[in-house]
Amino acid sequence: MNKCMTSISISNFTLATMLNVLSIAIASLVIFTLGVACAGQRKRLDVVEKLNGPVTVPYFLPWFGSFFAFNQDPLKFFKLCHQRYGKIYKVLLAGKKIVVVAHPDGITSLNRDTNKNLTNSAVFAIMMRGISNFNPSNVDYIHQVMDQRIFPITKRTLSPALMGQVTQSVEGSLRKELLALCSGEPRSPRRLKLPELIGRPLYISNCAALFGFRYPSLNTFSDFELLDSGLPQILTRLPFVARRSLDARGRLLSVLMEYISSWWESDGVEDIPGASTLVMESLKEMKVSKLSKRDAAGVLLLFLWGFHSNMWYMLFWLVTHLIMDEESMGRLVDEVDACARTDAPVHDGKKALSLLESAISETLRWATTSSTVRFAEEDTEIIVDGSVVVINKGEYVVGDIRAAHHDRSIFEHPEEFILDRYLVKDDSKTVLPRPMVWGAGKHVCAGRHVAVHLMRRFMVECLSMYDIKAANSGPGGKKLPRISAKSFIGSLKPNDEVHVTITARKV
Ligand code: HEM
């Protein structure tokens, strides 16, 4: 009986165990099968997404693709493609395949580049050769030195904690330069072109802060202007059209070589008098990296261009919009005056100068074009609006920031410049996304804090000193200048000159 009971209990035990094992096996099999099925399904979905890829803008001519339509007016071309093909599409331009991303998340994913397969070298090399005419065989090495040695210095010395050395010097000089505009007859109106009111004082002050008094900023401004305005032609390799700009570039490089010459030849025994830490530390790195004097001068020119150019164009558009709309100008002047009457810190734009802060953000939104261009060194992926998009090795990727800044579902009347668009109202529930103007990730703009600070300071000084009016303010006289069709990288460029009349104010 006992034996029998034992054998039953053993067989019960065996049966129970077997059933358990069986049920576990079945459950595992079900889980495994489901897992495999899900993985298969995911894989299929990935394949579908990868196969679908971005749609290519149709074209007739092989190799040229859409080049002629694009080249005629890049901004219009991007706008039409965005309307027709949406947030991501591909275009063939003279043998190059370019994926255009016009969705904010896609642009962020492109900037962050988590797979590390997208580089800016190819595009940076074009800018380097255009601005500084480096020998093509040196470009890769110089870019490497800039990326690994010079930009980290720039990011550190222009961080909010340390940028004071440069910004305070710019501010002091800017005030003097602006005051000098009406020093002869302070109360009589003076007619000027905007480069004389903004570009020149800013250039002289920027040069003084970066390079000290040994750099002849006064004599080089017109050459800098010529180089800057001729860049689209230089970059598209139209040497005959750009002859004057190319000559100006040559003269600027000679001046910069002369500027560093004695320091360079003496192996940098003493710092160049008045030069910023940023410039001196960068020069020392260039010497250690065995760059030639010519290439070091080229790096300084690139640097000066990066420091000055976008800031000048942004201020150009801000002042131009204000003189077109006297009510907006009046509101901003009132805010600056009210701030001057209190102890409110003018550097803290968010609190004391909230309308000016909004005006600067609105300018950055309105006047930014496509600022992010990358090249796929390997097959890679970015995420656009929640979907994986495959970028093939050898393709370029452009972030169409202008499209993101003109998204009607986010910005009301995006084509218009609205002074208080970014003013946070007490009753407002939605806060607008900040302009995507500085890039992000590894290559985020090293000068973004300095740029906003100096734009703010320029406006405060200028509006406190002068009444600024459009020179042609009669009927039909106030018109925004036409936007240059050729510039699609960085900030919008004007096609026409803008004249203003300034009169010294008594506050
Ligand atoms: C309104 C003015 C400015 C605008 C709109 C602007 C815009 C930008 C953008 C969009 C990038 C990123 C490009 C990319 O992702 O490939 C960038 C990079 C950079 N910017 Fe600016 N910038 C301005 C002012 C300045 C100033 C004042 C400096 C000072 C030197 C500066 C120095 C740089 C540097 C060094 C980089 C390269 C960073 C890197 O690749 O690691 N920028 N800028």
Coordinates of C-alpha atoms and ligand atoms in Angstrom, one line a residue:
M1 CA 0.0 0.0 0.0
N2 CA 2.7 2.2 1.1
K3 CA 4.7 1.1 -1.9
C4 CA 1.6 1.7 -4.1
M5 CA 1.0 5.1 -2.5
T6 CA 4.6 5.9 -3.0
S7 CA 4.5 4.8 -6.6
I8 CA 1.3 6.9 -7.2
S9 CA 2.8 9.8 -5.5
I10 CA 6.0 9.4 -7.5
S11 CA 4.0 9.0 -10.7
N12 CA 1.8 12.0 -9.6
F13 CA 4.9 13.9 -8.9
T14 CA 6.4 12.8 -12.3
L15 CA 3.2 13.7 -14.1
A16 CA 3.0 17.1 -12.3
T17 CA 6.6 17.8 -13.1
M18 CA 6.2 16.7 -16.7
L19 CA 3.0 18.9 -17.0
N20 CA 4.9 21.8 -15.5
V21 CA 7.9 21.3 -17.8
L22 CA 5.5 21.0 -20.7
S23 CA 3.5 24.1 -19.9
I24 CA 6.8 26.1 -19.4
A25 CA 8.0 24.7 -22.7
I26 CA 4.7 25.6 -24.4
A27 CA 4.7 29.1 -22.8
S28 CA 8.4 29.6 -23.8
L29 CA 7.6 28.5 -27.3
V30 CA 4.6 30.9 -27.5
I31 CA 6.7 33.8 -26.2
F32 CA 9.6 32.8 -28.5
T33 CA 7.2 32.6 -31.5
L34 CA 5.6 35.9 -30.6
G35 CA 9.1 37.4 -30.2
V36 CA 10.3 36.1 -33.5
A37 CA 7.0 37.3 -35.1
C38 CA 7.4 40.8 -33.6
A39 CA 11.0 41.0 -34.5
G40 CA 10.1 39.9 -38.1
Q41 CA 7.4 42.4 -38.2
R42 CA 9.8 45.2 -36.9
K43 CA 12.3 44.1 -39.4
R44 CA 9.7 44.2 -42.2
L45 CA 8.6 47.7 -41.0
D46 CA 12.2 48.9 -41.0
V47 CA 12.6 47.5 -44.5
V48 CA 9.5 49.3 -45.6
E49 CA 10.7 52.5 -44.1
K50 CA 14.2 52.1 -45.5
L51 CA 12.8 51.2 -48.9
N52 CA 10.4 54.1 -49.0
G53 CA 13.2 56.7 -48.1
P54 CA 12.6 60.3 -48.9
V55 CA 10.9 61.0 -52.2
T56 CA 13.2 62.4 -55.0
V57 CA 12.1 65.7 -56.6
P58 CA 11.4 64.7 -60.3
Y59 CA 13.8 66.0 -62.9
F60 CA 14.4 65.7 -66.7
L61 CA 18.2 66.0 -67.1
P62 CA 20.3 63.2 -65.7
W63 CA 23.2 64.4 -63.5
F64 CA 22.1 68.0 -63.5
G65 CA 18.8 67.0 -61.9
S66 CA 17.1 70.1 -60.4
F67 CA 20.2 72.3 -60.5
F68 CA 18.9 75.0 -62.8
A69 CA 15.7 75.6 -60.9
F70 CA 17.7 75.6 -57.6
N71 CA 20.4 77.9 -58.8
Q72 CA 18.0 80.5 -60.1
D73 CA 16.5 81.1 -56.6
P74 CA 17.5 78.6 -53.9
L75 CA 15.1 80.1 -51.3
K76 CA 12.1 79.8 -53.6
F77 CA 13.1 76.4 -54.8
F78 CA 13.3 75.1 -51.2
K79 CA 9.9 76.8 -50.4
L80 CA 8.1 75.2 -53.3
C81 CA 9.6 71.7 -52.7
H82 CA 8.6 72.0 -49.0
Q83 CA 5.0 72.9 -50.0
R84 CA 4.9 70.0 -52.5
Y85 CA 6.9 67.2 -50.9
G86 CA 6.6 68.0 -47.2
K87 CA 9.0 67.6 -44.3
I88 CA 11.7 65.5 -46.1
Y89 CA 12.6 65.0 -49.7
K90 CA 15.7 64.4 -51.8
V91 CA 17.0 66.5 -54.7
L92 CA 19.7 65.8 -57.3
L93 CA 21.9 68.9 -57.9
A94 CA 24.7 68.6 -60.4
G95 CA 25.5 65.0 -59.5
K96 CA 25.1 65.5 -55.7
K97 CA 22.2 63.9 -53.9
I98 CA 20.9 66.1 -51.2
V99 CA 18.3 65.2 -48.5
V100 CA 16.4 68.2 -47.3
V101 CA 14.9 68.0 -43.8
A102 CA 12.3 70.6 -43.1
H103 CA 10.9 69.3 -39.8
P104 CA 12.2 70.7 -36.5
D105 CA 12.7 67.2 -34.9
G106 CA 14.5 66.1 -38.0
I107 CA 16.8 69.1 -37.9
T108 CA 17.5 68.4 -34.3
S109 CA 18.3 64.7 -35.1
L110 CA 20.6 65.8 -37.9
N111 CA 22.4 68.3 -35.6
R112 CA 22.8 65.7 -32.8
D113 CA 23.9 63.0 -35.2
T114 CA 23.9 60.2 -32.6
N115 CA 25.4 57.6 -35.1
K116 CA 28.4 59.9 -35.7
N117 CA 28.4 59.3 -39.4
L118 CA 27.5 62.8 -40.6
T119 CA 30.3 65.3 -40.9
N120 CA 30.6 69.0 -41.7
S121 CA 34.1 68.6 -43.3
A122 CA 33.1 68.7 -47.0
V123 CA 31.0 71.9 -46.5
F124 CA 33.4 73.5 -44.1
A125 CA 36.1 73.0 -46.6
I126 CA 34.1 74.9 -49.2
M127 CA 33.7 77.8 -46.8
M128 CA 37.4 77.6 -45.9
R129 CA 38.6 77.8 -49.4
G130 CA 36.0 80.5 -50.3
I131 CA 36.9 82.9 -47.4
S132 CA 40.6 82.2 -46.9
N133 CA 41.7 80.6 -50.2
F134 CA 43.7 77.8 -48.5
N135 CA 45.7 75.5 -50.6
P136 CA 43.4 72.5 -51.2
S137 CA 46.0 70.1 -50.0
N138 CA 46.1 71.8 -46.6
V139 CA 42.4 72.2 -46.0
D140 CA 41.8 68.8 -44.3
Y141 CA 44.6 69.4 -41.8
I142 CA 43.6 73.0 -41.1
H143 CA 40.0 71.9 -40.5
Q144 CA 41.2 69.3 -38.1
V145 CA 43.3 71.9 -36.2
M146 CA 40.3 74.2 -36.0
D147 CA 37.8 71.6 -35.0
Q148 CA 40.0 69.9 -32.4
R149 CA 42.1 72.8 -31.0
I150 CA 40.7 76.2 -32.0
F151 CA 37.0 75.7 -31.5
P152 CA 37.4 74.4 -28.0
I153 CA 39.3 77.6 -27.1
T154 CA 36.5 79.6 -28.8
K155 CA 33.8 77.8 -26.8
R156 CA 35.6 78.3 -23.5
T157 CA 36.6 82.0 -24.0
L158 CA 33.2 83.0 -25.4
S159 CA 31.2 81.1 -22.7
P160 CA 28.9 83.3 -20.6
A161 CA 31.4 83.2 -17.7
L162 CA 34.4 84.3 -19.7
M163 CA 33.1 86.3 -22.7
G164 CA 33.4 89.6 -20.7
Q165 CA 37.0 90.2 -21.9
V166 CA 35.7 90.4 -25.5
T167 CA 32.2 91.8 -25.0
Q168 CA 33.3 94.7 -22.7
S169 CA 35.9 95.8 -25.2
V170 CA 33.4 95.7 -28.1
E171 CA 30.8 97.7 -26.0
G172 CA 33.3 100.4 -25.1
S173 CA 34.5 100.8 -28.7
L174 CA 31.0 100.6 -30.1
R175 CA 29.8 103.5 -28.0
K176 CA 32.7 105.7 -29.2
E177 CA 32.2 104.7 -32.8
L178 CA 28.4 105.4 -32.7
L179 CA 28.9 108.8 -30.9
A180 CA 31.4 109.8 -33.6
L181 CA 28.7 109.5 -36.3
C182 CA 27.2 112.8 -35.3
S183 CA 30.1 114.5 -33.5
G184 CA 30.4 117.4 -36.0
E185 CA 26.9 118.8 -35.8
P186 CA 25.1 116.9 -33.1
R187 CA 21.6 118.2 -33.6
S188 CA 21.4 118.1 -37.4
P189 CA 20.1 115.0 -39.1
R190 CA 22.6 112.9 -41.0
R191 CA 21.8 110.6 -43.8
L192 CA 23.6 107.3 -43.9
K193 CA 23.6 103.8 -45.4
L194 CA 23.0 101.1 -42.9
P195 CA 26.6 99.7 -43.2
E196 CA 27.8 103.1 -41.9
L197 CA 25.4 103.0 -38.9
I198 CA 25.8 99.3 -38.1
G199 CA 28.4 97.4 -40.2
R200 CA 31.3 99.8 -39.8
P201 CA 31.1 100.6 -36.1
L202 CA 30.5 96.9 -35.3
Y203 CA 33.4 95.8 -37.5
I204 CA 35.8 98.3 -36.0
S205 CA 34.7 97.3 -32.4
N206 CA 34.8 93.6 -33.1
C207 CA 38.3 93.9 -34.6
A208 CA 39.6 96.0 -31.7
A209 CA 38.3 93.4 -29.2
L210 CA 39.7 90.4 -31.0
F211 CA 43.0 91.8 -32.4
G212 CA 43.8 95.0 -30.4
F213 CA 45.0 98.3 -31.9
R214 CA 47.7 96.9 -34.2
Y215 CA 45.1 95.6 -36.6
P216 CA 44.1 98.3 -39.1
S217 CA 40.3 97.9 -38.8
L218 CA 39.5 101.3 -40.3
N219 CA 41.4 100.6 -43.5
T220 CA 40.1 97.1 -44.0
F221 CA 36.4 97.6 -43.6
S222 CA 35.6 98.2 -47.3
D223 CA 37.7 95.1 -48.2
F224 CA 35.8 93.0 -45.7
E225 CA 32.5 94.2 -47.1
L226 CA 33.6 93.4 -50.6
L227 CA 34.6 89.9 -49.6
D228 CA 31.4 89.3 -47.6
S229 CA 29.1 90.5 -50.3
G230 CA 30.9 88.6 -53.0
L231 CA 30.9 85.3 -51.1
P232 CA 28.0 83.7 -53.0
Q233 CA 29.8 84.2 -56.3
I234 CA 33.1 83.0 -54.8
L235 CA 31.5 79.9 -53.4
T236 CA 29.8 79.1 -56.7
R237 CA 33.2 79.5 -58.4
L238 CA 32.3 82.4 -60.7
P239 CA 35.8 84.1 -60.5
F240 CA 35.1 86.7 -63.2
V241 CA 32.0 88.0 -61.4
A242 CA 33.8 88.0 -58.1
R243 CA 37.1 89.6 -59.2
R244 CA 36.8 92.6 -56.9
S245 CA 35.9 90.4 -53.9
L246 CA 38.8 88.0 -54.7
D247 CA 41.2 91.0 -54.8
A248 CA 39.8 92.3 -51.5
R249 CA 40.3 88.8 -49.9
G250 CA 44.0 88.9 -51.1
R251 CA 44.5 92.3 -49.4
L252 CA 42.8 91.2 -46.2
L253 CA 45.1 88.1 -46.0
S254 CA 48.2 90.2 -46.5
V255 CA 47.1 92.6 -43.7
L256 CA 46.5 89.7 -41.4
M257 CA 49.9 88.2 -42.2
E258 CA 51.5 91.5 -41.5
Y259 CA 49.6 91.8 -38.3
I260 CA 50.9 88.4 -36.9
S261 CA 54.3 88.7 -38.6
S262 CA 56.6 89.9 -35.8
W263 CA 54.9 87.6 -33.2
W264 CA 55.1 84.6 -35.6
E265 CA 58.8 85.2 -36.6
S266 CA 59.9 85.7 -33.0
D267 CA 58.2 82.4 -32.0
G268 CA 55.7 84.3 -29.9
V269 CA 57.9 85.6 -27.2
E270 CA 55.4 88.3 -26.2
D271 CA 51.7 88.5 -26.8
I272 CA 50.4 90.9 -29.5
P273 CA 49.5 94.1 -27.6
G274 CA 45.7 94.3 -27.0
A275 CA 44.9 91.0 -28.7
S276 CA 42.3 88.9 -26.9
T277 CA 43.0 85.7 -25.0
L278 CA 41.0 84.0 -27.7
V279 CA 43.2 85.1 -30.5
M280 CA 46.5 84.6 -28.6
E281 CA 45.6 81.1 -27.4
S282 CA 44.5 80.2 -30.9
L283 CA 47.7 81.5 -32.5
K284 CA 49.8 79.5 -30.1
E285 CA 47.8 76.4 -31.0
M286 CA 48.4 77.1 -34.6
K287 CA 52.1 77.4 -34.1
V288 CA 52.2 74.2 -32.1
S289 CA 50.3 72.5 -34.9
K290 CA 52.9 73.7 -37.4
L291 CA 50.5 75.8 -39.6
S292 CA 52.3 78.2 -41.9
K293 CA 52.0 82.0 -41.2
R294 CA 49.8 82.2 -44.4
D295 CA 47.4 79.5 -43.1
A296 CA 47.3 81.1 -39.6
A297 CA 46.3 84.4 -41.3
G298 CA 43.6 82.5 -43.2
V299 CA 42.2 81.0 -39.9
L300 CA 42.0 84.5 -38.4
L301 CA 40.1 85.8 -41.4
L302 CA 37.7 82.9 -41.2
F303 CA 37.3 83.7 -37.5
L304 CA 36.7 87.4 -38.1
W305 CA 34.1 86.5 -40.7
G306 CA 32.3 84.1 -38.3
F307 CA 32.4 86.7 -35.6
H308 CA 31.1 89.6 -37.6
S309 CA 29.0 88.6 -40.7
N310 CA 25.9 87.0 -39.3
M311 CA 25.7 89.5 -36.5
W312 CA 25.8 92.4 -38.9
Y313 CA 23.1 90.9 -41.2
M314 CA 20.8 90.2 -38.2
L315 CA 21.2 93.8 -37.0
F316 CA 20.6 95.0 -40.5
W317 CA 17.2 93.3 -40.7
L318 CA 16.2 94.3 -37.2
V319 CA 16.9 98.0 -37.8
T320 CA 15.3 97.8 -41.3
H321 CA 12.1 96.3 -39.9
L322 CA 12.0 99.0 -37.2
I323 CA 12.3 101.9 -39.5
M324 CA 9.5 100.5 -41.7
D325 CA 7.2 100.4 -38.7
E326 CA 7.4 103.6 -36.6
E327 CA 5.0 102.2 -34.0
S328 CA 7.3 99.3 -33.3
M329 CA 10.3 101.6 -33.2
G330 CA 8.5 103.9 -30.7
R331 CA 7.7 101.0 -28.4
L332 CA 11.2 99.8 -28.4
V333 CA 12.7 103.2 -27.8
D334 CA 10.2 103.7 -24.9
E335 CA 11.4 100.4 -23.4
V336 CA 15.1 101.3 -23.7
D337 CA 14.4 104.8 -22.2
A338 CA 12.4 103.2 -19.3
C339 CA 15.2 100.8 -18.6
A340 CA 17.8 103.6 -18.6
R341 CA 15.7 105.4 -15.9
T342 CA 15.8 102.4 -13.6
D343 CA 18.6 100.4 -12.1
A344 CA 17.5 97.4 -14.1
P345 CA 20.5 95.6 -15.5
V346 CA 20.5 96.2 -19.3
H347 CA 22.5 93.0 -19.8
D348 CA 19.6 91.0 -18.4
G349 CA 17.4 91.3 -21.5
K350 CA 14.8 88.8 -20.3
K351 CA 13.6 91.0 -17.4
A352 CA 14.4 94.6 -18.2
L353 CA 14.2 94.6 -22.0
S354 CA 11.7 91.9 -22.8
L355 CA 10.4 93.6 -26.0
L356 CA 14.0 94.0 -27.3
E357 CA 14.6 90.3 -26.4
S358 CA 11.5 89.4 -28.4
A359 CA 12.6 91.6 -31.3
I360 CA 16.0 89.8 -31.4
S361 CA 14.4 86.4 -31.3
E362 CA 12.0 87.4 -34.1
T363 CA 14.9 88.7 -36.2
L364 CA 16.7 85.4 -35.7
R365 CA 13.6 83.5 -36.7
W366 CA 12.7 85.7 -39.7
A367 CA 16.2 86.1 -41.2
T368 CA 17.7 82.6 -40.8
T369 CA 18.1 80.4 -43.8
S370 CA 19.5 76.9 -44.0
S371 CA 22.4 76.7 -41.6
T372 CA 23.1 73.1 -41.2
V373 CA 24.7 71.0 -44.0
R374 CA 26.3 67.6 -43.4
F375 CA 27.8 64.8 -45.5
A376 CA 27.1 61.1 -44.8
E377 CA 30.5 59.3 -44.5
E378 CA 28.6 56.0 -44.0
D379 CA 25.1 54.8 -44.4
T380 CA 23.2 56.3 -41.5
E381 CA 19.8 57.1 -40.1
I382 CA 18.1 60.2 -38.7
I383 CA 14.7 60.4 -37.0
V384 CA 12.2 62.7 -38.7
D385 CA 8.8 63.2 -37.1
G386 CA 9.1 59.9 -35.3
S387 CA 10.2 57.8 -38.4
V388 CA 13.6 56.4 -39.2
V389 CA 15.0 57.9 -42.4
V390 CA 17.9 56.2 -44.1
I391 CA 20.7 58.5 -45.4
N392 CA 23.0 56.7 -47.8
K393 CA 26.7 57.1 -47.8
G394 CA 27.8 59.9 -50.1
E395 CA 24.5 62.0 -49.6
Y396 CA 24.4 65.5 -48.3
V397 CA 21.8 66.5 -45.7
V398 CA 20.5 70.1 -45.4
G399 CA 18.4 71.3 -42.5
D400 CA 15.9 73.7 -44.0
I401 CA 15.6 75.9 -40.9
R402 CA 13.7 78.6 -42.8
A403 CA 10.9 76.1 -43.4
A404 CA 10.8 75.2 -39.7
H405 CA 10.7 78.9 -38.8
H406 CA 7.8 79.5 -41.3
D407 CA 5.6 76.6 -40.2
R408 CA 2.1 78.0 -40.2
S409 CA 0.9 75.5 -37.7
I410 CA 3.2 77.1 -35.1
F411 CA 3.8 80.7 -36.2
E412 CA 0.9 82.9 -37.1
H413 CA 1.6 85.0 -40.2
P414 CA 5.2 83.6 -40.4
E415 CA 6.2 85.8 -43.3
E416 CA 5.6 88.9 -41.2
F417 CA 8.1 90.4 -38.7
I418 CA 6.1 90.8 -35.5
L419 CA 8.0 92.7 -32.8
D420 CA 6.3 91.1 -29.8
R421 CA 5.9 87.6 -31.2
Y422 CA 8.1 86.1 -28.5
L423 CA 6.9 88.4 -25.7
V424 CA 5.5 86.0 -23.0
K425 CA 2.1 87.3 -22.2
D426 CA 0.6 86.4 -18.8
D427 CA -2.5 84.8 -20.3
S428 CA -0.7 82.9 -23.0
K429 CA -0.8 79.1 -22.7
T430 CA 1.6 78.2 -25.5
V431 CA 5.2 79.2 -25.6
L432 CA 6.7 79.5 -29.0
P433 CA 9.7 77.3 -29.8
R434 CA 13.0 79.3 -29.8
P435 CA 14.5 80.0 -33.2
M436 CA 16.8 77.1 -34.3
V437 CA 19.5 79.5 -35.2
W438 CA 22.6 78.2 -33.5
G439 CA 22.7 74.6 -34.6
A440 CA 23.0 72.0 -31.8
G441 CA 25.2 69.1 -30.7
K442 CA 28.9 69.0 -31.4
H443 CA 28.9 71.9 -33.8
V444 CA 26.6 74.3 -31.9
C445 CA 27.6 77.9 -32.5
A446 CA 30.5 78.9 -30.3
G447 CA 29.6 82.6 -30.4
R448 CA 25.9 82.4 -29.6
H449 CA 26.0 84.1 -26.2
V450 CA 28.3 86.8 -27.5
A451 CA 26.1 87.4 -30.5
V452 CA 22.9 87.9 -28.6
H453 CA 24.6 90.0 -26.0
L454 CA 26.2 92.3 -28.6
M455 CA 23.0 92.6 -30.6
R456 CA 21.2 93.7 -27.5
R457 CA 24.0 96.1 -26.5
F458 CA 24.2 97.6 -30.0
M459 CA 20.4 98.3 -30.1
V460 CA 20.5 99.9 -26.6
E461 CA 23.3 102.2 -27.5
C462 CA 22.0 103.1 -30.9
L463 CA 18.4 103.7 -29.8
S464 CA 19.5 105.8 -26.8
M465 CA 21.7 108.0 -28.9
Y466 CA 19.7 108.5 -32.1
D467 CA 16.3 108.9 -33.6
I468 CA 16.5 106.6 -36.6
K469 CA 14.2 107.0 -39.5
A470 CA 13.9 105.6 -43.0
A471 CA 15.5 108.2 -45.3
N472 CA 12.8 107.6 -48.0
S473 CA 9.8 107.8 -45.8
G474 CA 7.5 109.4 -48.3
P475 CA 4.5 107.5 -49.8
G476 CA 5.8 104.3 -51.5
G477 CA 9.3 105.0 -50.1
K478 CA 9.2 102.6 -47.2
K479 CA 9.8 99.2 -48.7
L480 CA 11.7 96.3 -47.3
P481 CA 14.8 95.7 -49.5
R482 CA 14.5 92.7 -51.8
I483 CA 16.0 89.6 -50.5
S484 CA 19.0 88.2 -52.4
A485 CA 18.0 85.0 -54.2
K486 CA 21.5 83.6 -54.1
S487 CA 22.2 83.3 -50.4
F488 CA 20.7 80.2 -48.8
I489 CA 23.3 79.6 -46.0
G490 CA 23.4 81.6 -42.8
S491 CA 21.3 84.8 -42.7
L492 CA 19.2 86.4 -45.4
K493 CA 21.1 89.0 -47.4
P494 CA 19.5 92.1 -48.9
N495 CA 19.7 93.0 -52.6
D496 CA 19.2 96.8 -52.1
E497 CA 20.8 99.4 -50.0
V498 CA 18.9 100.9 -47.0
H499 CA 19.4 104.6 -46.2
V500 CA 18.4 106.1 -42.8
T501 CA 18.4 109.5 -41.2
I502 CA 19.8 109.7 -37.7
T503 CA 19.4 112.6 -35.3
A504 CA 21.1 112.8 -31.9
R505 CA 18.6 112.5 -29.1
K506 CA 18.5 114.1 -25.7
V507 CA 17.2 111.6 -23.2
Ligands
HEM1 C1 23.9 86.1 -35.2 C2 25.2 85.6 -35.3 C3 25.5 84.1 -35.5 C4 24.8 83.1 -36.1 C5 23.4 83.2 -36.7 C6 25.6 81.9 -36.0 C7 25.2 80.7 -36.5 C8 25.9 79.5 -36.4 C9 25.5 78.2 -36.7 C10 24.1 77.9 -37.3 C11 26.5 77.3 -36.5 C12 26.4 75.8 -36.6 C13 26.8 75.4 -38.0 C14 26.7 73.9 -38.2 O1 25.9 73.3 -37.5 O2 27.4 73.4 -39.0 C15 27.6 78.1 -36.0 C16 28.8 77.6 -35.6 C17 29.9 78.3 -35.2 N1 29.9 79.6 -34.8 FE1 28.3 80.9 -35.1 N2 26.8 82.2 -35.4 C18 26.8 83.6 -35.1 C19 27.8 84.3 -34.4 C20 29.0 83.7 -34.1 C21 30.0 84.5 -33.4 C22 29.9 85.9 -32.9 C23 31.1 83.6 -33.3 C24 32.4 84.0 -32.6 C25 33.5 83.6 -33.0 C26 30.7 82.4 -33.9 C27 31.5 81.2 -34.0 C28 31.1 80.0 -34.4 C29 32.0 78.8 -34.4 C30 33.4 78.8 -34.0 C31 31.2 77.8 -34.9 C32 31.7 76.3 -35.2 C33 31.5 75.5 -34.0 C34 31.9 74.0 -34.3 O3 31.9 73.6 -35.4 O4 32.3 73.4 -33.3 N3 29.4 82.5 -34.3 N4 27.3 79.4 -35.9

